[in-house]
Coordinates of C-alpha atoms in Angstrom, one line a residue:
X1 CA -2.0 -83.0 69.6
X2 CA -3.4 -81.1 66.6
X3 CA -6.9 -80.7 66.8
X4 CA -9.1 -80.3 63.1
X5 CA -12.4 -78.5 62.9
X6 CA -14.2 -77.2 59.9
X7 CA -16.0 -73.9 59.3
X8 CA -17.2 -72.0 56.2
X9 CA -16.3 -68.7 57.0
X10 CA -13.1 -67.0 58.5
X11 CA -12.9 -66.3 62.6
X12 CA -10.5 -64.4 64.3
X13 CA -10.8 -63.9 68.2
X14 CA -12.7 -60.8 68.5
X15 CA -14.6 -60.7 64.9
X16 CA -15.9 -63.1 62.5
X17 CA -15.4 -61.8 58.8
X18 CA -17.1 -62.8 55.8
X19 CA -16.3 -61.1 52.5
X20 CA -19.3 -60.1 50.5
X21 CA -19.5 -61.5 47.2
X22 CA -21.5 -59.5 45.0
X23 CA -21.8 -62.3 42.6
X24 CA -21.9 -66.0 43.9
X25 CA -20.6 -67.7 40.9
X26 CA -18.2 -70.1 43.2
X27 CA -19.9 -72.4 46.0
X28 CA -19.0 -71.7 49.4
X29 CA -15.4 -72.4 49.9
X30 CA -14.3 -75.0 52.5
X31 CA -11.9 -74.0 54.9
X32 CA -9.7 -76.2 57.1
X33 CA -8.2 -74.8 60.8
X34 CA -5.6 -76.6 62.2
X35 CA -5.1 -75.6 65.9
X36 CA -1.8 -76.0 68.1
X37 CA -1.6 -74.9 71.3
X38 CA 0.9 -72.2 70.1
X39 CA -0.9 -70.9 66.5
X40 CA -3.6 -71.6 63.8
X41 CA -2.8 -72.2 60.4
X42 CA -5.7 -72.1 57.7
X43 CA -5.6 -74.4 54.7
X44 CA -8.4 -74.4 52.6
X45 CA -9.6 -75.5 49.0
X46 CA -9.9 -73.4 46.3
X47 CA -13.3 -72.8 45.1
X48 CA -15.2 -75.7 43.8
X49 CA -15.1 -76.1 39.8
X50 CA -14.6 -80.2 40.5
X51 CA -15.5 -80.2 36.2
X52 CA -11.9 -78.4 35.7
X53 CA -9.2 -79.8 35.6
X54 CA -6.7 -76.8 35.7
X55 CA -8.3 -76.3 39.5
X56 CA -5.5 -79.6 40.7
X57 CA -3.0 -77.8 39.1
X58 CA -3.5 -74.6 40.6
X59 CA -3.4 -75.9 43.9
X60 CA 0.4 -77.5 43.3
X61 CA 1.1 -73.8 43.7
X62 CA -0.4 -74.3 47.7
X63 CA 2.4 -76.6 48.9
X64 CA 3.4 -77.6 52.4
X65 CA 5.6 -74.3 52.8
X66 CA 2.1 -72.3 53.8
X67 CA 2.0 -74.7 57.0
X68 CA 5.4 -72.5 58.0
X69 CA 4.3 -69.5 56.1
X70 CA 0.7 -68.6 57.2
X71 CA 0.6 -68.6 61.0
X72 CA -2.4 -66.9 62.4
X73 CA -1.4 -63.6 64.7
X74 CA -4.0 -64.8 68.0
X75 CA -3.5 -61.1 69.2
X76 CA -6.5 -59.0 69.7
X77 CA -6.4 -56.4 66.4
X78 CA -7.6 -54.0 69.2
X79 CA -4.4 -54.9 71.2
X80 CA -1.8 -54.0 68.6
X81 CA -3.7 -51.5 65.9
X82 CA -0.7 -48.9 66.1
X83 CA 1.6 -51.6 65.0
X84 CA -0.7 -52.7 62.2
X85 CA -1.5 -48.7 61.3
X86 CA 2.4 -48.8 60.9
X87 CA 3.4 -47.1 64.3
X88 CA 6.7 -49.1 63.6
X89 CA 6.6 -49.2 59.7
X90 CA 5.7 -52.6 59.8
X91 CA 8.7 -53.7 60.8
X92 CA 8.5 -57.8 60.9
X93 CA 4.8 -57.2 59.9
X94 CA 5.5 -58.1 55.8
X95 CA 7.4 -61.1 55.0
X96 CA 5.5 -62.9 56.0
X97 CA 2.7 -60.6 56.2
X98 CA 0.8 -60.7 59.6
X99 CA -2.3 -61.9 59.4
X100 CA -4.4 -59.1 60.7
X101 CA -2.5 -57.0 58.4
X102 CA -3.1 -58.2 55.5
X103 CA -6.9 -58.5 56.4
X104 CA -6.9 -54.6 57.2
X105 CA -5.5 -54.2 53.8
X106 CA -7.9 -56.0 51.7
X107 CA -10.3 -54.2 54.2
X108 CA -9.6 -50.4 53.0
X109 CA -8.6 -51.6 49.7
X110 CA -12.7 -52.8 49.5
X111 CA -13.4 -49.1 50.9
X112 CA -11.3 -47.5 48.2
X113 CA -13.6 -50.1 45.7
X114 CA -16.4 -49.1 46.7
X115 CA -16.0 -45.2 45.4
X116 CA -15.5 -47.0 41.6
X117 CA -18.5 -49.3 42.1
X118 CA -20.9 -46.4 43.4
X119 CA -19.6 -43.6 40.8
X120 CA -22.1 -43.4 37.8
X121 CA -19.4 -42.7 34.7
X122 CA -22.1 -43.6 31.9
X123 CA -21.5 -40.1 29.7
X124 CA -25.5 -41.1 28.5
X125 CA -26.3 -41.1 32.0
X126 CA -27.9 -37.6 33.4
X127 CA -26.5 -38.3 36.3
X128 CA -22.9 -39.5 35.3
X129 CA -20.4 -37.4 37.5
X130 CA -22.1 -38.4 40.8
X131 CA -22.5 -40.8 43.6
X132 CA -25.8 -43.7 42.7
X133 CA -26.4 -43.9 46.3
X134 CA -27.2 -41.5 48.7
X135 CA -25.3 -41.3 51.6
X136 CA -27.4 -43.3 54.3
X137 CA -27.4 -46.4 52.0
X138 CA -24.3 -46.1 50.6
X139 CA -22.9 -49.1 52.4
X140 CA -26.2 -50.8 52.0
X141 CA -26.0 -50.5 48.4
X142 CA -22.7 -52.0 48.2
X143 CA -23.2 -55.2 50.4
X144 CA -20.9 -53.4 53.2
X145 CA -23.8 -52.2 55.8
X146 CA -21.9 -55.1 57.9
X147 CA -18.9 -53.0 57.8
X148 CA -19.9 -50.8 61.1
X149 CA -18.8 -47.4 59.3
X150 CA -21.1 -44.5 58.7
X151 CA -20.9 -42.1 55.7
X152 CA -20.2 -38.7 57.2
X153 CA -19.3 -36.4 54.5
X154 CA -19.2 -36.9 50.2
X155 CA -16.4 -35.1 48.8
X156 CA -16.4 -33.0 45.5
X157 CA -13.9 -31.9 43.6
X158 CA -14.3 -29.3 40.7
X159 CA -13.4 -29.7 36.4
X160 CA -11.2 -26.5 36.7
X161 CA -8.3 -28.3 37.0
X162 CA -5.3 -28.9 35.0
X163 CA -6.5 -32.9 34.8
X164 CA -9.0 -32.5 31.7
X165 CA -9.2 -36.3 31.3
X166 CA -10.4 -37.0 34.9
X167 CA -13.5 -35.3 34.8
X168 CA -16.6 -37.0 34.2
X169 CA -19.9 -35.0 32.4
X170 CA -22.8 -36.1 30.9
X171 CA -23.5 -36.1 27.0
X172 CA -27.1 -35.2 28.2
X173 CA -28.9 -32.4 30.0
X174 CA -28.1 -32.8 33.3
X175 CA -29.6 -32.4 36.5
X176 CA -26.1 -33.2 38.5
X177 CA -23.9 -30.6 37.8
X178 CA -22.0 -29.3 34.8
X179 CA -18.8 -28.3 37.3
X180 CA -18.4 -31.1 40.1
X181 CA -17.8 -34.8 40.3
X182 CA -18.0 -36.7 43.1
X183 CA -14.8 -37.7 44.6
X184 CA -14.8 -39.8 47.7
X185 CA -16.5 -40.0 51.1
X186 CA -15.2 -39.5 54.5
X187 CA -16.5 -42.4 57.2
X188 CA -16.6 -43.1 61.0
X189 CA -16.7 -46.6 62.5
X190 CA -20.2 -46.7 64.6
X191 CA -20.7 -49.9 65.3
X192 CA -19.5 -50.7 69.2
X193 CA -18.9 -54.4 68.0
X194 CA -16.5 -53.2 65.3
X195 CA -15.0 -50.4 67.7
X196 CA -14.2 -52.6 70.1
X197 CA -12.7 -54.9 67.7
X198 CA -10.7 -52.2 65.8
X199 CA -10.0 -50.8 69.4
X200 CA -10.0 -47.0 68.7
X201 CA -12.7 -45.0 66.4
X202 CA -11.5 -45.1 63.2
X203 CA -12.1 -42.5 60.7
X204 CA -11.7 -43.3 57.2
X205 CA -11.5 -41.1 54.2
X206 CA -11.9 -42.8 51.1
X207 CA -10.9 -41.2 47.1
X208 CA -12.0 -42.2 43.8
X209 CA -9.4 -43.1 41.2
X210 CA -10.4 -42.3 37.4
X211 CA -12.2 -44.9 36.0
X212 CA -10.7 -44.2 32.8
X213 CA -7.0 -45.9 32.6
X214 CA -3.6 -43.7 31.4
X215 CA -5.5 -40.3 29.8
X216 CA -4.9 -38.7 33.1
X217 CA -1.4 -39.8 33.9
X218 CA -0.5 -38.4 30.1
X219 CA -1.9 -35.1 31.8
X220 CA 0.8 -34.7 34.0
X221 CA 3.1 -32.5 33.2
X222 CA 5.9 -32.6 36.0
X223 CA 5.2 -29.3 36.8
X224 CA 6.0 -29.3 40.6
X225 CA 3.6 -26.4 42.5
X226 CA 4.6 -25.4 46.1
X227 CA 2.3 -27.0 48.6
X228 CA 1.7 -23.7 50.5
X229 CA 0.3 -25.7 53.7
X230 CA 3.5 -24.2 55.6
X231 CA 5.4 -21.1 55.3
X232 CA 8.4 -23.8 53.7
X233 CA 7.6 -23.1 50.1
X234 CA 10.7 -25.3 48.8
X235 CA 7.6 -28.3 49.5
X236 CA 6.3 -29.0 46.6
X237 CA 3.5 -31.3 45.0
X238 CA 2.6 -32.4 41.4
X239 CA 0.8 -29.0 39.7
X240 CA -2.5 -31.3 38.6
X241 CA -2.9 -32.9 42.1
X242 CA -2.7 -29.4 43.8
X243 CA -4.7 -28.2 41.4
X244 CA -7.5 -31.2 41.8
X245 CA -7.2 -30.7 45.9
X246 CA -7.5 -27.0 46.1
X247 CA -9.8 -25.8 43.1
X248 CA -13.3 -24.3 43.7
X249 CA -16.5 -23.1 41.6
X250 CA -18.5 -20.8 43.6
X251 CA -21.4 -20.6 41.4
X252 CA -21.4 -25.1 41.8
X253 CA -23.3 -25.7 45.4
X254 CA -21.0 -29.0 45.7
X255 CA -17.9 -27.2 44.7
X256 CA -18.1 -23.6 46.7
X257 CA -15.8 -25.2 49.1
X258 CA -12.2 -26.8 47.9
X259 CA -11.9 -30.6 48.5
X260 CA -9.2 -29.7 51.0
X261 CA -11.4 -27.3 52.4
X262 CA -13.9 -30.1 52.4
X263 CA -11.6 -32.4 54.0
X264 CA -10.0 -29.7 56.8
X265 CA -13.6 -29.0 58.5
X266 CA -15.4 -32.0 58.5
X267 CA -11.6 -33.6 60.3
X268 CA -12.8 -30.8 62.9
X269 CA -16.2 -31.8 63.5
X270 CA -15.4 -35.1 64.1
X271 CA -12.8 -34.3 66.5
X272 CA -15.3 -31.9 68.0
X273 CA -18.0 -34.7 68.2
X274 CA -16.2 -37.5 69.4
X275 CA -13.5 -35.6 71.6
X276 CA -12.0 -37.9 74.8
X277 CA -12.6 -41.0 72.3
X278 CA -9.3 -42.5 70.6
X279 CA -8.9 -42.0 67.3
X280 CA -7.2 -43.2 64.4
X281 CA -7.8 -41.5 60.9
X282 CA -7.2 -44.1 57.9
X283 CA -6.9 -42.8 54.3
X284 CA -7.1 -45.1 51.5
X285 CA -7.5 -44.7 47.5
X286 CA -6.2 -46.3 44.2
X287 CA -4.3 -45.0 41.2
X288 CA -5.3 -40.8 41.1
X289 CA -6.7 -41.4 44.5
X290 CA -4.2 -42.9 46.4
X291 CA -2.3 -39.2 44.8
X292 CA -5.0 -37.8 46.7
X293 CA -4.9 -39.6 49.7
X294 CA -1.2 -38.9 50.1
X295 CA -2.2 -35.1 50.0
X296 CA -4.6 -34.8 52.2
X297 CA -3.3 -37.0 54.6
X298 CA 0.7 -34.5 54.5
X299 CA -2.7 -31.2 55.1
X300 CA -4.4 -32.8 58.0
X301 CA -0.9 -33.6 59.4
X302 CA 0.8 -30.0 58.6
X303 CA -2.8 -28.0 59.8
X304 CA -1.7 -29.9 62.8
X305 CA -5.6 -31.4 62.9
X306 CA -4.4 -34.5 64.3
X307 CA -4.1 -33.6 68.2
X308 CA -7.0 -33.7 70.2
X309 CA -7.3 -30.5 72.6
X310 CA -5.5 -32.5 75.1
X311 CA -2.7 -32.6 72.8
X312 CA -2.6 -36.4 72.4
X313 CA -1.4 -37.3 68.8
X314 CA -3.9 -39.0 66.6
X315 CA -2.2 -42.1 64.0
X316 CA -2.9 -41.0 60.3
X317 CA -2.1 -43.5 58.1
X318 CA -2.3 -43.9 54.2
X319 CA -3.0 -47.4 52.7
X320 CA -2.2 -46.6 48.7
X321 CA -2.9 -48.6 46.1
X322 CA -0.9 -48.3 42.6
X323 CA -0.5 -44.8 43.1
X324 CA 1.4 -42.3 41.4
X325 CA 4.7 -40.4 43.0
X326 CA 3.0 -36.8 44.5
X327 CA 5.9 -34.8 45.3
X328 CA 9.6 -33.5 45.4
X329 CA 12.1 -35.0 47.6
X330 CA 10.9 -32.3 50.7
X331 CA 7.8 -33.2 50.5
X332 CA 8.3 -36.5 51.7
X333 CA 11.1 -35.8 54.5
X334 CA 8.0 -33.7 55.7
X335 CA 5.9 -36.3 55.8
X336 CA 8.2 -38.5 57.7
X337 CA 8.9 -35.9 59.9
X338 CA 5.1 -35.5 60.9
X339 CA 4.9 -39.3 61.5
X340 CA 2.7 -39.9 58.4
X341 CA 2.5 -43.9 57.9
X342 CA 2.1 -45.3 54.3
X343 CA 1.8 -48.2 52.9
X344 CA 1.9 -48.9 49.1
X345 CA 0.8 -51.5 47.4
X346 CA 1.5 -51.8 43.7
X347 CA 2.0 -54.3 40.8
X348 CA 5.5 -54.2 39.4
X349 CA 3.6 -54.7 36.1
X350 CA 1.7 -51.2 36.3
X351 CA 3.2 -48.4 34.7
X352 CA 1.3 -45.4 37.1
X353 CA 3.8 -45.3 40.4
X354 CA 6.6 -45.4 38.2
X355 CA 5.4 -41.4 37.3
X356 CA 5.8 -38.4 37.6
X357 CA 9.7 -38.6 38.2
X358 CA 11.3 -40.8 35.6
X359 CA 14.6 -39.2 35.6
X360 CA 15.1 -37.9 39.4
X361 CA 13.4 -39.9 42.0
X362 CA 14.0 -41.8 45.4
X363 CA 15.8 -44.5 43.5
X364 CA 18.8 -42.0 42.9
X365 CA 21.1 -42.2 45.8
X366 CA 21.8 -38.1 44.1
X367 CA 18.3 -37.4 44.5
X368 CA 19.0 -34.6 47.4
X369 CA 22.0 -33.4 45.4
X370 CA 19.9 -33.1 42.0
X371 CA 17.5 -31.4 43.5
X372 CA 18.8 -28.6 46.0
X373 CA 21.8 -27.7 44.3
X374 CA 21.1 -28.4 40.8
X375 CA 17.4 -27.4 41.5
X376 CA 16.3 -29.7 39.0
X377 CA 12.6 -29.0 38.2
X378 CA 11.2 -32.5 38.0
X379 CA 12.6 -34.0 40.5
X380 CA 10.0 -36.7 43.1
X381 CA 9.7 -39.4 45.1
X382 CA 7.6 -41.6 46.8
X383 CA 6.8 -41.6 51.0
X384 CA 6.4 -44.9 53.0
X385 CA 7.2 -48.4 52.7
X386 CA 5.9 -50.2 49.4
X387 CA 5.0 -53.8 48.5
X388 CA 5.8 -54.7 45.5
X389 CA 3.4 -57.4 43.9
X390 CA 3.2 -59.3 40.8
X391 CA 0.5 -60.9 38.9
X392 CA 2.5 -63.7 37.1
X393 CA 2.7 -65.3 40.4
X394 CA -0.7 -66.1 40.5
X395 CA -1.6 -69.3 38.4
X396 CA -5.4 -67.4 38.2
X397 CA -4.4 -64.6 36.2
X398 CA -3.6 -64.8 32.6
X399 CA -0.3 -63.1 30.9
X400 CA -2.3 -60.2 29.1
X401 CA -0.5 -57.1 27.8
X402 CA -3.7 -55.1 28.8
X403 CA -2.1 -52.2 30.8
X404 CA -5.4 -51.8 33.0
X405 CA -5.4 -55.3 34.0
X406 CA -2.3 -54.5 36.1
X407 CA -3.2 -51.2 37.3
X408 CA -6.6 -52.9 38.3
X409 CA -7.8 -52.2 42.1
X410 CA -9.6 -55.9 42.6
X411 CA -6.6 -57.5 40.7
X412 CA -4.1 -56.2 43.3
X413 CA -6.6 -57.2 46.5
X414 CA -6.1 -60.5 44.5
X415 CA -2.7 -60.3 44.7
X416 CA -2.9 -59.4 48.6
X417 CA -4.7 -62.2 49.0
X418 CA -1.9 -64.7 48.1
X419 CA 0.9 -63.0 49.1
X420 CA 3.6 -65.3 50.7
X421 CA 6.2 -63.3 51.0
X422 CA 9.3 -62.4 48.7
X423 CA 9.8 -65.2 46.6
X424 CA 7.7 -67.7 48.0
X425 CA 5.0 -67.6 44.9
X426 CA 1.4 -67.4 46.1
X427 CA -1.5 -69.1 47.8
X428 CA -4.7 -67.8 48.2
X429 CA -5.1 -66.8 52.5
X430 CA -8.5 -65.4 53.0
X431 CA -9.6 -67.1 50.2
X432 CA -11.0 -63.8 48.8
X433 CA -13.8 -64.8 45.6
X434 CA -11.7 -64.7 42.7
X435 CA -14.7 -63.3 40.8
X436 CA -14.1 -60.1 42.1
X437 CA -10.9 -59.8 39.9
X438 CA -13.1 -59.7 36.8
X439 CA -15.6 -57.1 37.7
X440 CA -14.2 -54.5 36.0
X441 CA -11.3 -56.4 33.6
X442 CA -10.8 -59.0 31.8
X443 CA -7.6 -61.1 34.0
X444 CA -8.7 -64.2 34.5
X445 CA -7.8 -66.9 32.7
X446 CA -11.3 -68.0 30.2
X447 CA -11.5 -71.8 32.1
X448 CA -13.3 -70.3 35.3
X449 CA -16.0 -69.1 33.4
X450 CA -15.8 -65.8 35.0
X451 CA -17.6 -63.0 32.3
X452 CA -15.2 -60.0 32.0
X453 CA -16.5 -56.4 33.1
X454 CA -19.4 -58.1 34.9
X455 CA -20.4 -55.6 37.6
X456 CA -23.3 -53.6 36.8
X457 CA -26.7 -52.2 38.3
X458 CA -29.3 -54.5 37.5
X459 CA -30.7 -53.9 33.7
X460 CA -28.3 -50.6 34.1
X461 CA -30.7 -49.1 36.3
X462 CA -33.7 -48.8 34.2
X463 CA -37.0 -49.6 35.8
X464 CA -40.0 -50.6 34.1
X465 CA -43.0 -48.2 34.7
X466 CA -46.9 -49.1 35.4
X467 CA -47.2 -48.2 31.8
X468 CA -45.3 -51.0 30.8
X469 CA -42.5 -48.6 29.8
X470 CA -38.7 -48.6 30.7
X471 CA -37.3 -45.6 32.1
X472 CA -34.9 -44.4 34.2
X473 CA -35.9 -43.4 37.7
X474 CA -35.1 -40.0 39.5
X475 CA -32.6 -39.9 42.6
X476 CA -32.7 -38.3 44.9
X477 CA -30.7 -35.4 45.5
X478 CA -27.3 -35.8 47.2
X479 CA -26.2 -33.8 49.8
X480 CA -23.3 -31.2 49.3
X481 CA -21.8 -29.4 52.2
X482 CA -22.9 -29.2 56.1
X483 CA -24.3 -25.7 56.6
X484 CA -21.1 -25.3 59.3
X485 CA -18.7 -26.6 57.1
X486 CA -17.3 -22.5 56.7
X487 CA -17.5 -22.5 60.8
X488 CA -15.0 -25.5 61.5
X489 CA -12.7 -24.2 58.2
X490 CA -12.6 -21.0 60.4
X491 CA -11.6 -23.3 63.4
X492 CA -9.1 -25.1 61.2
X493 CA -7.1 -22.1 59.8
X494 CA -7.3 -20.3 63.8
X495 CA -6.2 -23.5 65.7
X496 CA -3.5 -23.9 63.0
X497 CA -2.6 -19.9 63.2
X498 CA -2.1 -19.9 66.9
X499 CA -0.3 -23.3 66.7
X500 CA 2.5 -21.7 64.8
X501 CA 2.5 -18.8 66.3
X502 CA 3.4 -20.5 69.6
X503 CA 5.7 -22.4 67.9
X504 CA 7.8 -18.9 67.3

């Protein structure tokens, strides 16, 4: 016999997780578990609006079929994290989607979130190009210190770059920097609760998107650059992207050092640090950063920094969101080949991963035709498996022909959220606050009263002085680069020198 209990939060067996709302504009949702011997199935309610009316008729959406649909995997994440990092490309892991998949998904899709909702873009800000928080709050800051990760490293990437819409700079006299934005952060799981629920160390590396829409996709010009990671220069990446990841200012402190070369020696030092551990490193972004993440995850593989000195193989994998195609045909049979594992997630609505590569891509059974013997020029495609979701399945979202609403990071972890599988429509899982959609849109539909573009720093950061006046206060100064960052690049390009020389 089924037994019922009721709880107010979501348990697995090893973890309890509770999504952080940074604005509790719903009442605590109600969640009902139904237990069989053989699995758990979660219904719940939707939030409580009992004054509208429209909230009965969404749930017509949430039929019986979840009962068959939604099965709860009872597996220990910690027993089968290589299948859920894509050690089998997810095979029987998507439709429908395992539980403790999808949950890892809406977890580094809220890590990639969190570089938009820390980045100060205010052009009247002094400060706009840089990171509010400094490092040893940053989770803090974002309601995420429950998370177990540590920030490690900021990344920085430089405005001499053929991307001139992504860059950020204040209209004011700055005391930031007039060449660098900040870009991302690499971070280590340090909690033992969370290790031992994860069951490896994980090490996450984390890039901003633009927080501006298209103007940077309309900078692409399909100009295809050889990666020159290996000595096969037929691999190539998208000119801006390689540009954007290699690019340095040495007279900028935060931009003497290349965000790969940023990337390449603090992977060292944390193998150095936590060598005989197991690892996993996890690289997520949205939109221009899930680009990124691509990138840097095909360097860290092809500098061959993931082996330990034992020569066990460490599991990258890339969870992208709505991201852009990075390079030619090679470039991703040498991902596969080096065991890269990506996800994508994207909105069939969004316009970005459909680009660069409208006329030759991986949808052209010619593709390997066009491009080695015609040596077309603009020829791409995109590496791993994708999902493809859409936001007219969700009876929360209205039909809007606002272009950012479907390229929108929140909106997609939305659409995560009540993913049923191909054709089965949608029905909220985790019961992720729908509120979040709106912080930085307008997609929801007007009757839940959610405002659009909501999220902001309390009275936009101004403070009110002991002279009654409003200013705004000083921060403090964020960190650049570890003074060994040069020693462990050194490390990087030696180990990866005497690996292919062996290799010959």
């Amino acid at each position: 016999m089924a037994s019922l209990k009721l709880s107010s939060s979501f348990h697995d067996t090893t973890h309890t997780f509770q999504q952080p709302s940074p604005m509790q504009i719903f009442p605590k949702t109600l969640k009902l578990h139904v237990q069989t011997p053989n699995n758990s199935i979660t219904v719940s309610s939707l939030p409580s609006l009992t004054s509208k009316t429209h909230i009965q008729n969404s749930q017509k959406h949430e039929n019986d079929e979840e009962l068959q649909v939604f099965t709860e995997d009872h597996r220990p994440l910690r027993q089968i994290w290589p299948e859920i990092q894509g050690s089998s490309n997810w095979n029987g892991l998507l439709d429908p989607m395992n539980s403790h998949l999808r949950r890892e998904i809406i977890r580094y899709g809220e890590m990639a979130q969190a570089c938009y909702d820390s980045f100060d873009f205010d052009p009247r800000s002094k400060y706009c190009g840089t990171c509010k928080y400094i490092g040893t709050h940053f989770f803090e800051k974002l309601d995420m210190a429950d998370r177990g990760y540590s920030i490690h490293r900021y990344l920085y990437a430089t405005s001499n770059i053929n991307l001139p819409n992504f860059f950020q700079k204040s209209k004011l006299s700055s005391v930031w920097s007039q060449h660098a934005n900040w870009m991302g952060y690499v971070a280590v799981a340090t909690d033992e609760n969370e290790i031992k629920r994860l069951g490896r160390r994980d090490v996450v590396i984390a890039w901003r998107g633009t927080v501006t829409y298209l103007e940077w996709i309309h900078d692409l010009k399909d100009i295809l650059h050889p990666a020159h990671f290996s000595d096969d220069h037929s691999i190539k990446i998208e000119s801006g992207f390689f540009d954007l990841y290699t690019s340095k200012e040495h007279s900028c402190h935060y931009c003497s050092f290349s965000a790969r070369e940023q990337i390449l020696s603090e992977i060292k030092r944390i193998k150095e640090r936590y060598e005989g551990e197991k690892l996993s490193i996890t690289i997520t972004g949205h939109s221009l950063g899930a680009a990124l993440a691509l990138l840097s995850a095909y360097d860290i593989a092809e500098m061959k920094l993931n082996f330990t000195n034992s020569g066990e193989k460490i599991p990258i994998t890339v969870f992208s969101f709505s991201g852009p195609r990075v390079g030619n045909l090679k470039f991703k049979e040498r991902c596969e080949n080096l065991g890269i594992k990506v996800l994508r997630l994207v909105n069939v609505h969004d316009k970005v991963p459909k680009v660069p590569g409208i006329f030759a891509n991986e949808k052209n059974k010619h593709q390997k035709y066009i491009e080695e013997k015609i040596a077309f020029p603009w020829s791409y495609a995109h590496v791993g498996t994708e999902i493809e979701l859409d936001h007219f399945d969700s009876p929360y979202l209205k039909r809007t022909k606002d272009i950012s609403c479907a390229h929108n990071l929140e909106a997609l972890l939305h659409l995560v959220d009540g993913y049923r599988g191909r054709g089965r429509g949608f029905s909220s899982v985790t019961k992720r606050d729908i509120a979040l959609v709106n912080k930085s849109c307008d997609f929801l539909k007007e009757e839940y009263g959610v405002p659009a573009y909501w999220r902001q720093d309390e009275n936009k950061g101004m403070v009110r002085g002991g002279d009654g006046r409003w200013i705004l206060p000083e921060r403090p100064r964020l960190d650049s680069h570890p003074p060994d960052t040069a020693y462990y690049l050194e490390q990087v390009l030696k180990f990866a020198t005497k690996t292919t020389l062996n290799a010959l």
